[in-house]
Amino acid sequence: MCVDFASGKTSVFGIIGNPVEKSFSPVLQNTIAKEFGKDVAYVPFKVEKGQVKTAVDGGRALGIKGFNVTVPHKIEVMEALCAIDPVAERIGSVNTLKLTENGYVGYNTDIIGLKKCFEERNISIEGKTVVLAGAGGAANSAAMLAGEERAGKLIIVNRTEEKAVKLAERVRKYYPIEVETASYDSITDIENPEIFVQTTSVGMGNDIEGTPVKNAGFFDNVRIVVDIIYTPWETRLMRDAAAHGAITVNGFDMLFYQGLASFEIWHDMKADMKKAAELKERLTEFYRRGQQK
Ligand code: NAP
């Protein structure tokens, strides 16, 4: 099944952000709904800063069943919610809202999407040294994932050191794992950096040949690199890491699985993972073809 306007019972979902015109979420969510037989319409809503609560309250009045939330509203939206999932509270931002009797409850599924990148490849984070590049919004999810999965050590590397220090303090507040900060210049001194997660915006947009890790020799001891960028499909950092023997994963897997996790929350269900993996392959093809145009 897919959207069935004749049913009179179509559930409406949407994404709130600014800009949202280029968001892949409408394609992603409507395709997932079709695959899993839900009578759903999912649409983008461009919302200005300062208007997020008004938009969310309006969504409730209209009976919109759920929202995804993207840049720049993931923090502002928190004041419009009746409850927030504890993991989202720790991350400090919300990307999924689910309508309940009392209003919208907020969740963060970026962390679930990122976790799946490791699970799908049978790579456990537990006990490993995780090096995290970046200390912005997405880095918060990655840092809390390291805590949730009991990494042996988390090392946060960021251009602005004080933001790395702040994030490190936040992780220590919630999880009993070892957390340190480092600079890009000293990154090659890190011992056994088995897992590397790249969450900066370096390597995309106008900076397509950029990489935060200038000395690619660093990747000699890294087993897996997840770069959460997916446009371009392969960043320079991923190319460098692959040339030094690391498994590389771009951000499309995270994008797909965060969307699937939102869908599961909205519909109170667990998706069949084999079916989900096949769907991810099809959407990957679709997305890559779109990029080549
Ligand atoms: P953000 O909060 O603005 O953080 C940006 C990060 O990039 C900061 O740590 C910043 O360091 C760093 N940075 C920017 N320019 C830099 C430079 N020239 N050199 C070194 N570091 C630099 O952004 P965000 O929301 O975390 O998003 C970051 C990236 O993740 C974006 O590319 C976004 O598209 C992607 N993302 C992907 C997914 C997915 O599902 N795949 C989900 C969320 C986000 P400073 O602190 O020093 O400024």
Tab-separated table of C-alpha atoms and ligand atoms in Angstrom:
chain	number	residue	atom	x	y	z
A	1	MET	CA	0.000	0.000	0.000
A	2	CYS	CA	1.014	3.650	-0.251
A	3	VAL	CA	-0.857	6.907	0.222
A	4	ASP	CA	-4.563	6.211	-0.320
A	5	PHE	CA	-6.378	9.549	-0.356
A	6	ALA	CA	-9.694	7.764	-0.944
A	7	SER	CA	-9.364	6.101	2.477
A	8	GLY	CA	-10.035	9.385	4.290
A	9	LYS	CA	-7.612	8.076	6.938
A	10	THR	CA	-4.236	9.026	5.489
A	11	SER	CA	-1.812	9.916	8.302
A	12	VAL	CA	0.232	13.038	7.681
A	13	PHE	CA	3.885	13.362	8.698
A	14	GLY	CA	6.461	15.965	7.747
A	15	ILE	CA	9.880	17.481	8.157
A	16	ILE	CA	10.467	20.902	9.720
A	17	GLY	CA	13.618	22.765	8.753
A	18	ASN	CA	15.049	25.681	6.832
A	19	PRO	CA	15.953	25.081	4.090
A	20	VAL	CA	14.015	21.864	3.450
A	21	GLU	CA	13.587	22.036	-0.333
A	22	LYS	CA	16.520	19.692	-0.946
A	23	SER	CA	15.826	17.328	1.924
A	24	PHE	CA	15.852	13.652	0.939
A	25	SER	CA	13.498	12.777	3.813
A	26	PRO	CA	10.211	13.080	1.825
A	27	VAL	CA	11.486	10.540	-0.745
A	28	LEU	CA	12.909	8.370	2.020
A	29	GLN	CA	9.830	8.392	4.252
A	30	ASN	CA	7.223	7.986	1.501
A	31	THR	CA	9.230	5.064	0.079
A	32	ILE	CA	9.566	3.417	3.503
A	33	ALA	CA	5.806	3.871	4.079
A	34	LYS	CA	5.029	2.263	0.734
A	35	GLU	CA	7.374	-0.640	1.437
A	36	PHE	CA	5.865	-1.296	4.859
A	37	GLY	CA	2.245	-0.821	3.750
A	38	LYS	CA	1.271	2.383	5.564
A	39	ASP	CA	-1.299	4.898	4.321
A	40	VAL	CA	0.947	7.900	4.881
A	41	ALA	CA	1.742	11.268	3.260
A	42	TYR	CA	5.035	12.891	4.319
A	43	VAL	CA	5.733	16.497	3.301
A	44	PRO	CA	8.388	19.205	3.855
A	45	PHE	CA	7.559	22.301	5.947
A	46	LYS	CA	9.877	25.300	5.789
A	47	VAL	CA	9.739	26.994	9.187
A	48	GLU	CA	11.532	30.213	10.180
A	49	LYS	CA	13.625	30.480	13.341
A	50	GLY	CA	11.485	31.645	16.270
A	51	GLN	CA	8.386	30.066	14.698
A	52	VAL	CA	9.086	26.470	15.632
A	53	LYS	CA	6.752	26.272	18.646
A	54	THR	CA	3.943	27.897	16.663
A	55	ALA	CA	4.486	25.349	13.883
A	56	VAL	CA	4.536	22.400	16.283
A	57	ASP	CA	1.420	23.600	18.129
A	58	GLY	CA	-0.282	23.989	14.746
A	59	GLY	CA	0.793	20.468	13.808
A	60	ARG	CA	-0.838	19.147	16.955
A	61	ALA	CA	-4.081	21.009	16.220
A	62	LEU	CA	-4.077	19.521	12.710
A	63	GLY	CA	-3.409	16.019	13.995
A	64	ILE	CA	-0.088	15.657	12.164
A	65	LYS	CA	1.161	12.358	13.572
A	66	GLY	CA	4.837	13.082	13.572
A	67	PHE	CA	7.690	15.236	12.351
A	68	ASN	CA	11.338	14.971	11.573
A	69	VAL	CA	13.277	18.061	12.529
A	70	THR	CA	16.396	19.237	10.743
A	71	VAL	CA	18.841	22.157	10.714
A	72	PRO	CA	18.513	24.682	12.341
A	73	HIS	CA	15.613	23.662	14.592
A	74	LYS	CA	16.780	20.539	16.413
A	75	ILE	CA	17.365	22.430	19.686
A	76	GLU	CA	14.679	25.134	19.464
A	77	VAL	CA	11.991	22.473	18.961
A	78	MET	CA	12.667	21.013	22.415
A	79	GLU	CA	10.691	23.797	24.120
A	80	ALA	CA	7.574	22.783	22.172
A	81	LEU	CA	7.428	19.190	23.446
A	82	CYS	CA	5.519	17.506	26.287
A	83	ALA	CA	8.315	14.986	26.928
A	84	ILE	CA	11.794	14.119	25.669
A	85	ASP	CA	13.359	10.684	25.468
A	86	PRO	CA	16.324	10.461	27.944
A	87	VAL	CA	18.907	9.695	25.219
A	88	ALA	CA	17.754	12.723	23.190
A	89	GLU	CA	18.003	14.782	26.393
A	90	ARG	CA	21.628	13.683	26.791
A	91	ILE	CA	22.425	14.454	23.171
A	92	GLY	CA	20.768	17.840	23.636
A	93	SER	CA	18.743	17.800	20.427
A	94	VAL	CA	15.718	16.164	18.871
A	95	ASN	CA	15.106	15.050	15.275
A	96	THR	CA	11.841	13.106	15.647
A	97	LEU	CA	8.489	14.090	17.151
A	98	LYS	CA	5.651	11.672	17.810
A	99	LEU	CA	2.133	12.878	18.529
A	100	THR	CA	0.625	11.603	21.783
A	101	GLU	CA	-2.465	12.591	23.816
A	102	ASN	CA	-0.405	15.197	25.701
A	103	GLY	CA	1.449	16.677	22.751
A	104	TYR	CA	4.618	15.676	20.889
A	105	VAL	CA	7.305	13.510	22.453
A	106	GLY	CA	10.844	14.123	21.145
A	107	TYR	CA	13.452	11.532	20.189
A	108	ASN	CA	16.860	11.580	18.532
A	109	THR	CA	17.258	8.860	15.915
A	110	ASP	CA	20.593	10.132	14.508
A	111	ILE	CA	22.269	8.059	17.211
A	112	ILE	CA	20.317	4.970	16.096
A	113	GLY	CA	21.243	5.613	12.451
A	114	LEU	CA	24.922	5.914	13.306
A	115	LYS	CA	24.830	2.796	15.490
A	116	LYS	CA	23.442	0.795	12.562
A	117	CYS	CA	26.539	1.694	10.447
A	118	PHE	CA	28.590	-0.413	12.877
A	119	GLU	CA	26.015	-3.129	13.553
A	120	GLU	CA	25.495	-3.819	9.863
A	121	ARG	CA	29.217	-4.552	9.551
A	122	ASN	CA	29.369	-6.582	12.763
A	123	ILE	CA	31.737	-4.066	14.346
A	124	SER	CA	31.351	-3.591	18.073
A	125	ILE	CA	32.226	-0.262	19.687
A	126	GLU	CA	32.571	-1.746	23.153
A	127	GLY	CA	36.088	-1.439	24.550
A	128	LYS	CA	37.434	0.267	21.413
A	129	THR	CA	39.119	3.647	21.072
A	130	VAL	CA	36.777	5.958	19.167
A	131	VAL	CA	38.166	9.122	17.608
A	132	LEU	CA	35.517	11.715	16.845
A	133	ALA	CA	36.199	14.633	14.498
A	134	GLY	CA	33.901	17.562	15.276
A	135	ALA	CA	31.998	18.838	18.290
A	136	GLY	CA	28.849	20.256	16.692
A	137	GLY	CA	25.288	18.947	16.632
A	138	ALA	CA	25.951	15.636	14.899
A	139	ALA	CA	29.048	15.045	17.035
A	140	ASN	CA	26.843	15.054	20.136
A	141	SER	CA	25.007	11.981	18.820
A	142	ALA	CA	28.278	10.244	17.949
A	143	ALA	CA	29.777	11.046	21.364
A	144	MET	CA	26.726	9.716	23.220
A	145	LEU	CA	26.791	6.587	21.048
A	146	ALA	CA	30.337	5.947	22.245
A	147	GLY	CA	29.000	6.290	25.810
A	148	GLU	CA	25.936	4.102	25.225
A	149	GLU	CA	28.065	1.386	23.615
A	150	ARG	CA	30.758	1.564	26.342
A	151	ALA	CA	33.699	2.526	24.134
A	152	GLY	CA	37.053	1.927	25.812
A	153	LYS	CA	38.035	5.524	25.163
A	154	LEU	CA	36.547	8.477	23.304
A	155	ILE	CA	38.887	11.123	21.901
A	156	ILE	CA	37.222	14.278	20.599
A	157	VAL	CA	39.152	16.356	18.050
A	158	ASN	CA	37.773	19.734	17.053
A	159	ARG	CA	39.036	22.939	15.445
A	160	THR	CA	37.650	24.971	18.356
A	161	GLU	CA	39.116	23.212	21.352
A	162	GLU	CA	36.715	24.632	23.944
A	163	LYS	CA	33.778	22.999	22.163
A	164	ALA	CA	35.548	19.639	22.311
A	165	VAL	CA	36.214	20.150	26.026
A	166	LYS	CA	32.545	21.002	26.632
A	167	LEU	CA	31.355	17.928	24.764
A	168	ALA	CA	33.833	15.752	26.652
A	169	GLU	CA	32.420	17.068	29.966
A	170	ARG	CA	28.909	16.317	28.783
A	171	VAL	CA	29.770	12.702	27.927
A	172	ARG	CA	31.555	12.198	31.278
A	173	LYS	CA	28.452	13.499	33.081
A	174	TYR	CA	26.374	10.618	31.711
A	175	TYR	CA	28.734	7.740	30.983
A	176	PRO	CA	31.613	6.127	32.916
A	177	ILE	CA	33.941	6.007	29.897
A	178	GLU	CA	37.340	7.607	29.456
A	179	VAL	CA	37.055	10.818	27.405
A	180	GLU	CA	39.905	12.995	26.156
A	181	THR	CA	40.354	15.803	23.662
A	182	ALA	CA	43.112	16.181	21.081
A	183	SER	CA	44.073	18.471	18.198
A	184	TYR	CA	44.270	17.581	14.505
A	185	ASP	CA	48.012	18.301	14.657
A	186	SER	CA	48.565	15.617	17.308
A	187	ILE	CA	46.078	13.088	15.902
A	188	THR	CA	48.807	10.676	14.767
A	189	ASP	CA	49.914	10.302	18.411
A	190	ILE	CA	46.653	8.534	19.291
A	191	GLU	CA	47.279	4.861	20.067
A	192	ASN	CA	45.096	2.219	18.446
A	193	PRO	CA	42.429	4.516	16.954
A	194	GLU	CA	40.230	1.635	15.767
A	195	ILE	CA	37.088	3.643	15.031
A	196	PHE	CA	36.968	7.097	13.447
A	197	VAL	CA	33.778	9.114	13.054
A	198	GLN	CA	33.918	12.269	10.915
A	199	THR	CA	31.146	14.747	11.774
A	200	THR	CA	32.564	18.072	10.554
A	201	SER	CA	31.293	19.797	7.435
A	202	VAL	CA	34.777	19.661	5.876
A	203	GLY	CA	34.771	17.789	2.557
A	204	MET	CA	31.440	18.987	1.228
A	205	GLY	CA	30.015	22.062	-0.501
A	206	ASN	CA	32.711	24.552	-1.480
A	207	ASP	CA	35.305	22.523	0.405
A	208	ILE	CA	34.961	19.300	-1.571
A	209	GLU	CA	38.700	18.535	-1.577
A	210	GLY	CA	39.064	19.430	2.095
A	211	THR	CA	39.793	16.993	4.914
A	212	PRO	CA	40.221	17.660	8.625
A	213	VAL	CA	42.930	14.951	8.805
A	214	LYS	CA	45.920	16.186	6.825
A	215	ASN	CA	48.248	13.286	7.686
A	216	ALA	CA	46.588	10.275	6.050
A	217	GLY	CA	49.104	7.953	7.736
A	218	PHE	CA	46.822	8.287	10.770
A	219	PHE	CA	44.417	5.849	9.070
A	220	ASP	CA	46.990	3.015	9.024
A	221	ASN	CA	45.669	1.732	12.374
A	222	VAL	CA	42.002	2.644	11.871
A	223	ARG	CA	39.656	-0.261	11.142
A	224	ILE	CA	36.526	1.672	10.206
A	225	VAL	CA	35.822	5.263	9.202
A	226	VAL	CA	32.295	6.603	9.173
A	227	ASP	CA	32.090	9.982	7.452
A	228	ILE	CA	28.560	11.243	7.984
A	229	ILE	CA	28.699	13.341	4.795
A	230	TYR	CA	26.920	11.733	1.813
A	231	THR	CA	27.338	14.481	-0.813
A	232	PRO	CA	29.873	13.911	-2.287
A	233	TRP	CA	29.366	10.166	-2.096
A	234	GLU	CA	33.019	9.622	-1.215
A	235	THR	CA	34.861	12.407	0.568
A	236	ARG	CA	38.570	12.960	0.264
A	237	LEU	CA	38.901	11.752	3.860
A	238	MET	CA	37.200	8.479	2.892
A	239	ARG	CA	39.504	8.047	-0.094
A	240	ASP	CA	42.564	8.656	2.105
A	241	ALA	CA	41.303	6.217	4.737
A	242	ALA	CA	40.508	3.515	2.163
A	243	ALA	CA	43.967	3.916	0.615
A	244	HIS	CA	45.391	3.183	4.077
A	245	GLY	CA	43.301	0.043	4.520
A	246	ALA	CA	40.282	1.228	6.507
A	247	ILE	CA	36.682	0.182	5.845
A	248	THR	CA	34.846	3.357	4.859
A	249	VAL	CA	31.155	4.180	5.191
A	250	ASN	CA	29.530	7.408	4.111
A	251	GLY	CA	26.568	9.171	5.757
A	252	PHE	CA	23.834	7.680	3.602
A	253	ASP	CA	23.494	4.610	5.823
A	254	MET	CA	23.063	6.862	8.846
A	255	LEU	CA	20.507	8.958	6.963
A	256	PHE	CA	18.529	5.879	5.931
A	257	TYR	CA	18.538	4.245	9.346
A	258	GLN	CA	17.695	7.414	11.282
A	259	GLY	CA	14.666	7.739	8.995
A	260	LEU	CA	13.715	4.109	9.469
A	261	ALA	CA	14.038	4.502	13.245
A	262	SER	CA	11.689	7.534	13.147
A	263	PHE	CA	9.217	5.472	11.110
A	264	GLU	CA	9.396	2.628	13.650
A	265	ILE	CA	8.728	5.067	16.499
A	266	TRP	CA	5.728	6.605	14.713
A	267	HIS	CA	4.161	3.273	13.825
A	268	ASP	CA	5.165	1.386	16.964
A	269	MET	CA	6.797	-1.385	14.989
A	270	LYS	CA	10.102	-3.101	14.306
A	271	ALA	CA	10.961	-3.245	10.609
A	272	ASP	CA	12.147	-6.494	9.052
A	273	MET	CA	15.879	-5.806	8.730
A	274	LYS	CA	16.380	-7.870	5.586
A	275	LYS	CA	13.622	-5.935	3.852
A	276	ALA	CA	15.112	-2.689	5.205
A	277	ALA	CA	18.597	-3.520	3.869
A	278	GLU	CA	17.154	-4.235	0.415
A	279	LEU	CA	15.236	-0.976	0.492
A	280	LYS	CA	18.406	0.867	1.473
A	281	GLU	CA	20.169	-0.575	-1.576
A	282	ARG	CA	17.365	0.625	-3.867
A	283	LEU	CA	17.354	4.094	-2.336
A	284	THR	CA	21.142	4.233	-2.583
A	285	GLU	CA	20.881	3.574	-6.328
A	286	PHE	CA	18.150	6.200	-6.664
A	287	TYR	CA	20.138	8.794	-4.716
A	288	ARG	CA	23.372	8.153	-6.612
A	289	ARG	CA	21.631	8.397	-9.978
A	290	GLY	CA	20.190	11.767	-8.881
A	291	GLN	CA	23.689	12.958	-7.950
A	292	GLN	CA	25.062	12.070	-11.379
A	293	LYS	CA	22.500	14.222	-13.214
B	1	NAP	P1	27.567	21.947	13.139
B	1	NAP	O1	26.847	21.795	14.434
B	1	NAP	O2	27.584	23.244	12.475
B	1	NAP	O3	29.104	21.462	13.419
B	1	NAP	C1	30.064	21.605	12.398
B	1	NAP	C2	31.382	20.986	12.860
B	1	NAP	O4	32.308	21.099	11.766
B	1	NAP	C3	32.027	21.701	14.048
B	1	NAP	O5	32.697	20.764	14.868
B	1	NAP	C4	33.041	22.635	13.351
B	1	NAP	O6	34.156	22.959	14.164
B	1	NAP	C5	33.504	21.748	12.228
B	1	NAP	N1	34.108	22.523	11.142
B	1	NAP	C6	33.486	23.368	10.271
B	1	NAP	N2	34.369	23.895	9.412
B	1	NAP	C7	35.586	23.388	9.739
B	1	NAP	C8	36.910	23.544	9.234
B	1	NAP	N3	37.153	24.338	8.188
B	1	NAP	N4	37.907	22.834	9.827
B	1	NAP	C9	37.669	22.013	10.864
B	1	NAP	N5	36.445	21.831	11.411
B	1	NAP	C10	35.417	22.506	10.853
B	1	NAP	O7	27.029	20.899	12.069
B	1	NAP	P2	26.306	19.483	12.313
B	1	NAP	O8	24.856	19.687	12.430
B	1	NAP	O9	27.032	18.776	13.388
B	1	NAP	O10	26.544	18.783	10.889
B	1	NAP	C11	27.848	18.444	10.463
B	1	NAP	C12	27.797	17.580	9.206
B	1	NAP	O11	27.071	16.379	9.455
B	1	NAP	C13	27.101	18.231	8.026
B	1	NAP	O12	27.859	17.919	6.911
B	1	NAP	C14	25.738	17.526	7.964
B	1	NAP	O13	25.222	17.499	6.658
B	1	NAP	C15	26.127	16.149	8.426
B	1	NAP	N6	25.017	15.359	9.020
B	1	NAP	C16	24.735	14.146	8.455
B	1	NAP	C17	23.727	13.354	9.009
B	1	NAP	C18	23.414	12.015	8.379
B	1	NAP	O14	22.345	11.450	8.661
B	1	NAP	N7	24.273	11.463	7.578
B	1	NAP	C19	23.011	13.787	10.146
B	1	NAP	C20	23.349	15.029	10.690
B	1	NAP	C21	24.351	15.804	10.116
B	1	NAP	P3	34.146	24.293	15.093
B	1	NAP	O15	33.459	23.884	16.355
B	1	NAP	O16	35.558	24.616	15.266
B	1	NAP	O17	33.367	25.350	14.332
